[in-house]
mmCIF file of C-alpha atoms in Angstrom:
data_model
loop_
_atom_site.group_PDB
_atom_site.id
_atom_site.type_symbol
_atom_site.label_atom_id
_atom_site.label_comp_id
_atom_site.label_asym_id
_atom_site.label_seq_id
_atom_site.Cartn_x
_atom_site.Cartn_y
_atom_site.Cartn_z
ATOM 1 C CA UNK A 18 -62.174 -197.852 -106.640
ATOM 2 C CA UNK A 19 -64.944 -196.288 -109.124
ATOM 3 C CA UNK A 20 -64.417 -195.642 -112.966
ATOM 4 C CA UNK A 21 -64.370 -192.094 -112.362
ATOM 5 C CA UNK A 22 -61.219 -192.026 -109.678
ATOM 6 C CA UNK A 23 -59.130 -194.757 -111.619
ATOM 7 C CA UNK A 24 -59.146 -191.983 -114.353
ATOM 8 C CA UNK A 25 -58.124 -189.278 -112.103
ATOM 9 C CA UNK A 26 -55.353 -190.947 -111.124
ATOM 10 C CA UNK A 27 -54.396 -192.537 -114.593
ATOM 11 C CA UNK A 28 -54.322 -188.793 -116.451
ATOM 12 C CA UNK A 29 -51.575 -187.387 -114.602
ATOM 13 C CA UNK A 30 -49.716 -190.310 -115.466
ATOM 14 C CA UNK A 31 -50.340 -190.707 -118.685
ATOM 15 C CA UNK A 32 -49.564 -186.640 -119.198
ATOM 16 C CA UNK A 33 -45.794 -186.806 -117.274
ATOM 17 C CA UNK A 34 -45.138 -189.867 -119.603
ATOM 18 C CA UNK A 35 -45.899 -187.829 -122.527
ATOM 19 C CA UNK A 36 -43.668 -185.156 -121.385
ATOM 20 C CA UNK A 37 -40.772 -187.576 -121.377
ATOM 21 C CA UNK A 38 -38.323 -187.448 -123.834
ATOM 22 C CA UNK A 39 -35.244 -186.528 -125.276
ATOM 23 C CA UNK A 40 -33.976 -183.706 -123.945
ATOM 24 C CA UNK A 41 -33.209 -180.665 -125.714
ATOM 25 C CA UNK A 42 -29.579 -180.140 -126.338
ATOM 26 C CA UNK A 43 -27.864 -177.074 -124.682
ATOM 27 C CA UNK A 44 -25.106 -175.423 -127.212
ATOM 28 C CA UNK A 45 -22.166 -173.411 -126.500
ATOM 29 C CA UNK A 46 -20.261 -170.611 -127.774
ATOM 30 C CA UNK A 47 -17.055 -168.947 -127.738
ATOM 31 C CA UNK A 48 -15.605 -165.888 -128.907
ATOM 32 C CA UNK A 49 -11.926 -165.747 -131.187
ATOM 33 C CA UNK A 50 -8.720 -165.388 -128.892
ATOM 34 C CA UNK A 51 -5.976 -164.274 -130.543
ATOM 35 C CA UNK A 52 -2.760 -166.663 -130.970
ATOM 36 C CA UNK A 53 0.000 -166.721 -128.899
ATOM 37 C CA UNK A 54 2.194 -163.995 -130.049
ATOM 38 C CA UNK A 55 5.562 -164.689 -130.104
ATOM 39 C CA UNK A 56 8.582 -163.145 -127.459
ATOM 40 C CA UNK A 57 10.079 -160.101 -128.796
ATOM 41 C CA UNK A 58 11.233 -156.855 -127.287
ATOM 42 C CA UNK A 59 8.563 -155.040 -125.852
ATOM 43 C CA UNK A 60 7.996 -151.063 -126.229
ATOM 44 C CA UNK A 61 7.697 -150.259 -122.213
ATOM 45 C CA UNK A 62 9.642 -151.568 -118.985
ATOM 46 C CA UNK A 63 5.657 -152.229 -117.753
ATOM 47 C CA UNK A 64 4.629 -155.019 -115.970
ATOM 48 C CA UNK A 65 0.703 -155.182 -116.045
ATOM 49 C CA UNK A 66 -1.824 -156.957 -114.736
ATOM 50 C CA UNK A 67 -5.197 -157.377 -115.658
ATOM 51 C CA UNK A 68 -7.596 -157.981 -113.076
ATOM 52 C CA UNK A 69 -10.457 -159.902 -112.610
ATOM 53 C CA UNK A 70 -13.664 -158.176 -114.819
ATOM 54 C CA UNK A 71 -16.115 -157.256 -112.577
ATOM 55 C CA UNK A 72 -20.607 -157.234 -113.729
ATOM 56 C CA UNK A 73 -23.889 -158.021 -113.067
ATOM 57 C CA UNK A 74 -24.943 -161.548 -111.715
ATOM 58 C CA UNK A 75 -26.219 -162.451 -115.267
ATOM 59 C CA UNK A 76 -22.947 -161.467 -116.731
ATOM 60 C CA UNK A 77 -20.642 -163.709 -114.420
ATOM 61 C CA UNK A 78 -22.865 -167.011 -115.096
ATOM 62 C CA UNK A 79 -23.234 -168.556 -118.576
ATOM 63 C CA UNK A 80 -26.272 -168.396 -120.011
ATOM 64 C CA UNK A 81 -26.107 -165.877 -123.136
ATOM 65 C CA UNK A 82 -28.502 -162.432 -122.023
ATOM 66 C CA UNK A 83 -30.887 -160.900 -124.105
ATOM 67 C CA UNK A 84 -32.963 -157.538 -124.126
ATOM 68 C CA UNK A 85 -36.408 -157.081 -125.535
ATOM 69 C CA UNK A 86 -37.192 -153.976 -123.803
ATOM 70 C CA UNK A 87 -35.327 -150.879 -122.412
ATOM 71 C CA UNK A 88 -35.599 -152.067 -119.273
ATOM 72 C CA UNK A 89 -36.657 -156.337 -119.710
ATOM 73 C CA UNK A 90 -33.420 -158.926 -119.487
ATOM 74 C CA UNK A 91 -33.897 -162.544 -120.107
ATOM 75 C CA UNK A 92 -31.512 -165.467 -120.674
ATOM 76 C CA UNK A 93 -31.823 -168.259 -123.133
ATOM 77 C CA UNK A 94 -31.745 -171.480 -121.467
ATOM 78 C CA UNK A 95 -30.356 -173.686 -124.181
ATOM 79 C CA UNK A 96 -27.858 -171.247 -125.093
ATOM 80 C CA UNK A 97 -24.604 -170.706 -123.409
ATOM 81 C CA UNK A 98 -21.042 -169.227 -123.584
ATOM 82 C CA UNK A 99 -18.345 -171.573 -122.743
ATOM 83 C CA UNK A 100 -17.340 -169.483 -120.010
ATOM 84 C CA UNK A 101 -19.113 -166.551 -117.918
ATOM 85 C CA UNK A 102 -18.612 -162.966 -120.322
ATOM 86 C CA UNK A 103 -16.698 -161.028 -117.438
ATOM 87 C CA UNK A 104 -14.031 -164.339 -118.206
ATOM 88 C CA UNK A 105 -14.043 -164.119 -122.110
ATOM 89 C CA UNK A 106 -13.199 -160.678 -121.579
ATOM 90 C CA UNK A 107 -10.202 -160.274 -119.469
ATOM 91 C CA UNK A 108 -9.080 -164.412 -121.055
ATOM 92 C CA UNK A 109 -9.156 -162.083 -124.880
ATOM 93 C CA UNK A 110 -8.130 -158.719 -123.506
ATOM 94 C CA UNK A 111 -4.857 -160.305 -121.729
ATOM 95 C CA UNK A 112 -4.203 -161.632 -124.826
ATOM 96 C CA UNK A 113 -4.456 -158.522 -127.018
ATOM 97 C CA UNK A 114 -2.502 -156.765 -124.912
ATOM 98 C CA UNK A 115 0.179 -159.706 -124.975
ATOM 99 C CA UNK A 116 0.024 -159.603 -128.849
ATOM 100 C CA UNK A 117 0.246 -155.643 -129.174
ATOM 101 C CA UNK A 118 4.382 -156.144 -128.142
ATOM 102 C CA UNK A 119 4.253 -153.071 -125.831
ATOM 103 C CA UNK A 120 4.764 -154.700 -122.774
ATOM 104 C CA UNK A 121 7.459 -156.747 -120.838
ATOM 105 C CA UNK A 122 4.896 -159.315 -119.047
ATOM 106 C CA UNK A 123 0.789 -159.191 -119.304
ATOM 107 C CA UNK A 124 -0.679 -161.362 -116.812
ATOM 108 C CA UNK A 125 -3.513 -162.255 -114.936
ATOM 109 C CA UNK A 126 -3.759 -160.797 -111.246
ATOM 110 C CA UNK A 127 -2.451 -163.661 -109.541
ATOM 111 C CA UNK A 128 -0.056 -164.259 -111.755
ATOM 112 C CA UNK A 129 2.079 -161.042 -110.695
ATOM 113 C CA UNK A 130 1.081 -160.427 -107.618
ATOM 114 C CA UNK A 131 3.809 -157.656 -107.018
ATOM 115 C CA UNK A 132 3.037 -155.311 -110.075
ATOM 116 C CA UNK A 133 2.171 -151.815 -109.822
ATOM 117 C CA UNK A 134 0.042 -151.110 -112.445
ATOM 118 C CA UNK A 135 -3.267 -152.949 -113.160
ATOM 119 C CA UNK A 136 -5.957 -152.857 -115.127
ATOM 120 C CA UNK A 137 -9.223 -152.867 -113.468
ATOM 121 C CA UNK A 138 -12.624 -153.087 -115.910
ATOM 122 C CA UNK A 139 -16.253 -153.819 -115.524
ATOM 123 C CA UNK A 140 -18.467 -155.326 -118.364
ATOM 124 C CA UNK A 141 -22.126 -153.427 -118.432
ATOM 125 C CA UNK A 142 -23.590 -155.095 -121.351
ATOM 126 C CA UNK A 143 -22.698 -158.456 -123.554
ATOM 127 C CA UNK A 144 -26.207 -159.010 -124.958
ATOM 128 C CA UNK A 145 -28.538 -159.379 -127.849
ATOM 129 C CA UNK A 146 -30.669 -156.865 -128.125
ATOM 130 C CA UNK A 147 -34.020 -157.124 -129.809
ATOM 131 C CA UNK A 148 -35.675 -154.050 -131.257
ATOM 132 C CA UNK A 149 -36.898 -152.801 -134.986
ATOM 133 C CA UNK A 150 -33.730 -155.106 -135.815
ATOM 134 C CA UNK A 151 -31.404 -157.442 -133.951
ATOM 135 C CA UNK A 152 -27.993 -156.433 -132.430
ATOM 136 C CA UNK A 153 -25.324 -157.475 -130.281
ATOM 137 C CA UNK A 154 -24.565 -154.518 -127.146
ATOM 138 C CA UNK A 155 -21.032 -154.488 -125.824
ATOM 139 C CA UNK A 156 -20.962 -151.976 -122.705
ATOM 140 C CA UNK A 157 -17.214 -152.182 -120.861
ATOM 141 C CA UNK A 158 -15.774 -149.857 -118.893
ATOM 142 C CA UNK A 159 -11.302 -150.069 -117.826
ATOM 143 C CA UNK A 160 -9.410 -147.989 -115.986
ATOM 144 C CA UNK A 161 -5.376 -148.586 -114.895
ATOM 145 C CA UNK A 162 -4.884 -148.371 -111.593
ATOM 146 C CA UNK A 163 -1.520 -147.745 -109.884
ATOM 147 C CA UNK A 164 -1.712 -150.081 -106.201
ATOM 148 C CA UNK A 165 1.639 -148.500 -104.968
ATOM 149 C CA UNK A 166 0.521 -144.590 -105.258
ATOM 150 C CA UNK A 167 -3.686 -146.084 -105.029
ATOM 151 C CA UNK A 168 -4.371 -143.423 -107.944
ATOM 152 C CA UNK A 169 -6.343 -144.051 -111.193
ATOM 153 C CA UNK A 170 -3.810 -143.054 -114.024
ATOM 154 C CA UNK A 171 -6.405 -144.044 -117.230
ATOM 155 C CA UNK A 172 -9.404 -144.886 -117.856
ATOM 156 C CA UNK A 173 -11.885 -145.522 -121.453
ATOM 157 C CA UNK A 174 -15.007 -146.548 -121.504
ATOM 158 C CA UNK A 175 -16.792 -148.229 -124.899
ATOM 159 C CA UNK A 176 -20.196 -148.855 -125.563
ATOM 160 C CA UNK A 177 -21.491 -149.860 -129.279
ATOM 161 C CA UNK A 178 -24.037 -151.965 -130.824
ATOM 162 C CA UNK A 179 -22.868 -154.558 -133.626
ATOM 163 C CA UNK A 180 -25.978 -155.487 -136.045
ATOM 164 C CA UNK A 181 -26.753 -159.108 -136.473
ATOM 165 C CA UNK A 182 -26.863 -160.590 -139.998
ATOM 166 C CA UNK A 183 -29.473 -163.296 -139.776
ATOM 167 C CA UNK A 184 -31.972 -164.663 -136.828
ATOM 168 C CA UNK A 185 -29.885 -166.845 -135.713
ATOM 169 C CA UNK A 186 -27.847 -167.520 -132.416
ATOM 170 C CA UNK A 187 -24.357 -168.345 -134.177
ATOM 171 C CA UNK A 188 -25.308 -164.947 -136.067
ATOM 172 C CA UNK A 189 -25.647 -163.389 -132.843
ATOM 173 C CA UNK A 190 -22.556 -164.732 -131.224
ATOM 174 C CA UNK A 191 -20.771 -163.765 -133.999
ATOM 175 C CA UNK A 192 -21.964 -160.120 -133.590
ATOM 176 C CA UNK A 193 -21.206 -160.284 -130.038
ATOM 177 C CA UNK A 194 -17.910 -161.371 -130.877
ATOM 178 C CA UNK A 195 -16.678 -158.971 -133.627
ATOM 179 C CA UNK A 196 -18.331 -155.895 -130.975
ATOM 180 C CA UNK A 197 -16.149 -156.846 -128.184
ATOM 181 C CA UNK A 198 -12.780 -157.275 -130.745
ATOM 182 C CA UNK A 199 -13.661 -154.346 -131.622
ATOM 183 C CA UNK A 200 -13.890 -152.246 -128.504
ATOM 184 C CA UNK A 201 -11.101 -154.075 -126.785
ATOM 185 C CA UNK A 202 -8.856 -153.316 -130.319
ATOM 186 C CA UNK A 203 -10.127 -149.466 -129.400
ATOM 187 C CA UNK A 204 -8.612 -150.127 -125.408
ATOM 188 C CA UNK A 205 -5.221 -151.393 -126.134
ATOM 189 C CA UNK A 206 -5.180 -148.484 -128.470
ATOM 190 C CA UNK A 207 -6.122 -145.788 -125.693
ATOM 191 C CA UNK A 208 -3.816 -147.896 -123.381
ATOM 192 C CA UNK A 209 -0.650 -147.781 -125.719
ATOM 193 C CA UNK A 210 -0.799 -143.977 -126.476
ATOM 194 C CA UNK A 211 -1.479 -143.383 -122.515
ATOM 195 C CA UNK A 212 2.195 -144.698 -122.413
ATOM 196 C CA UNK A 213 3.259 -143.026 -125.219
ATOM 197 C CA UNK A 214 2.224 -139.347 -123.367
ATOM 198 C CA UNK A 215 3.469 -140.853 -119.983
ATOM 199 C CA UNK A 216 6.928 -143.096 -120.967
ATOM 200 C CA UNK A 217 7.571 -145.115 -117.996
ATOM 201 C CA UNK A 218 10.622 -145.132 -116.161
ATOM 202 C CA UNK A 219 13.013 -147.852 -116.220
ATOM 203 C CA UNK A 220 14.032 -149.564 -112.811
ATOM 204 C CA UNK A 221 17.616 -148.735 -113.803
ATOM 205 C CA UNK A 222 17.003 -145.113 -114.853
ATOM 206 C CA UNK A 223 14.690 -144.725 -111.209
ATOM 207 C CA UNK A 224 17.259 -145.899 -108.886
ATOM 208 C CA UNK A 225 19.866 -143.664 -110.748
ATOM 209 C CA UNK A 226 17.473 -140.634 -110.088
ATOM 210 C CA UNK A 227 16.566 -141.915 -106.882
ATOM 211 C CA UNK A 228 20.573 -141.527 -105.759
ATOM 212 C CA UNK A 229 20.780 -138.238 -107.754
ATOM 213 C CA UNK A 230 18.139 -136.977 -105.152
ATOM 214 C CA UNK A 231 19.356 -138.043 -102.210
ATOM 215 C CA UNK A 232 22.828 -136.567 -103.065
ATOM 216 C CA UNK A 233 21.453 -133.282 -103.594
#
C-alpha cells in the first residue's frame, strides 16, 4: 500500500477519535405544582374532568422550543422539560383547580370516566422567544364542555409573553413557568365565576324538579 493511501485511510480515523469524548450532559426542567390542598367542603356539586391537552408535535415531546423568527421554531437539544408541555399543563392545571376548593372531585379524564362536564384545552405556544429581548410565550386555549348535552358551556383563551431576566436557560424556564401560573391562575378564575353566573344543580335538588315535572 503507498504512503499516500495509508494516509487516506489513517485521517478519518484519527478525526472520529478526536470527536470522541464525553458527552454533553442533557438537563431537565420542571415547572412549580402546587401542594396537595387539603379536603374541605367544596363551593359546587361539580364533578370535572380535565382532559388530555391537546398541541403541536413539538409541544407533546420534550425538548424545550424556541423562536427566533416570526415564523422559525427550533428545539434545544440538551435542554428538556421533564415531561412533554401539553402534560405540565393539565398535571398543574388539575391541581389548581383542586386547590381553588370549588369543586367536589377534579380529576384526570380517566379517572371519572362518567362526568359531565370537562375541560377540554389546547396549548399554542410554551416557548422562548428571541427578539430585541428574550421572553417566555404562553399561548393556551380551554373551553368546558358538557358530553351529556355535547354543547360548549365556556371557554377563555390566554396568550402573554413573560420577559426573561438573564441569558440563561433556568432564567428562561423560570419565565416560562411564572407565564403559565399566571394564565392558568387567570382560567380557574374565569372558570369559578362561570359557576358563579350558572350555579349548578344539585343531584338532590334535579331529581326533586325532575318529579315536580312529571307530576304536572
Amino acid at each position: 500500500m503507498s504512503q499516500a493511501m495509508r494516509c487516506i485511510l489513517i485521517a478519518p480515523a484519527i478525526l472520529a477519535l478526536g470527536g470522541c469524548g464525553t458527552p454533553r450532559p442533557i438537563n431537565y426542567y420542571g415547572i412549580q405544582i402546587p401542594a396537595s390542598p387539603t379536603p374541605a367542603s367544596h363551593k359546587y356539586p361539580v364533578d370535572l374532568a380535565v382532559g388530555r391537552i391537546t398541541g403541536s408535535d413539538l409541544l407533546e415531546a420534550a425538548p424545550i422550543v424556541y423562536r427566533t423568527r416570526r415564523n422559525q421554531i427550533g428545539t434545544y437539544q440538551y435542554h428538556r422539560w421533564e415531561e412533554a408541555p401539553v402534560q405540565l399543563v393539565q398535571a398543574k392545571l388539575i391541581r389548581l383547580l383542586r386547590a381553588s376548593g370549588e369543586y367536589q372531585s377534579v380529576s384526570g379524564l380517566g379517572g371519572q370516566p362518567n362526568g359531565e362536564l370537562v375541560i377540554r384545552g389546547r396549548l399554542y405556544d410554551f416557548a422562548e422567544v428571541d427578539g430585541d429581548a428574550i421572553t417566555g410565550l404562553v399561548t393556551v386555549e380551554f373551553e368546558l364542555y358538557n358530553r351529556r348535552t355535547a354543547k360548549i358551556l365556556w371557554s377563555h383563551f390566554y396568550s402573554q409573553t413573560e420577559p426573561v431576566e438573564a441569558k440563561q436557560m433556568p432564567a428562561v424556564v423560570q419565565a416560562l413557568d411564572r407565564n403559565l401560573d399566571r394564565g392558568l391562575k387567570e382560567v380557574v378564575t374565569a372558570l369559578g365565576r362561570y359557576f358563579e353566573a350558572n350555579p349548578p344543580v344539585r343531584s338532590t335538588e334535579a331529581s326533586g324538579q325532575a318529579i315536580n315535572e312529571a307530576k304536572k
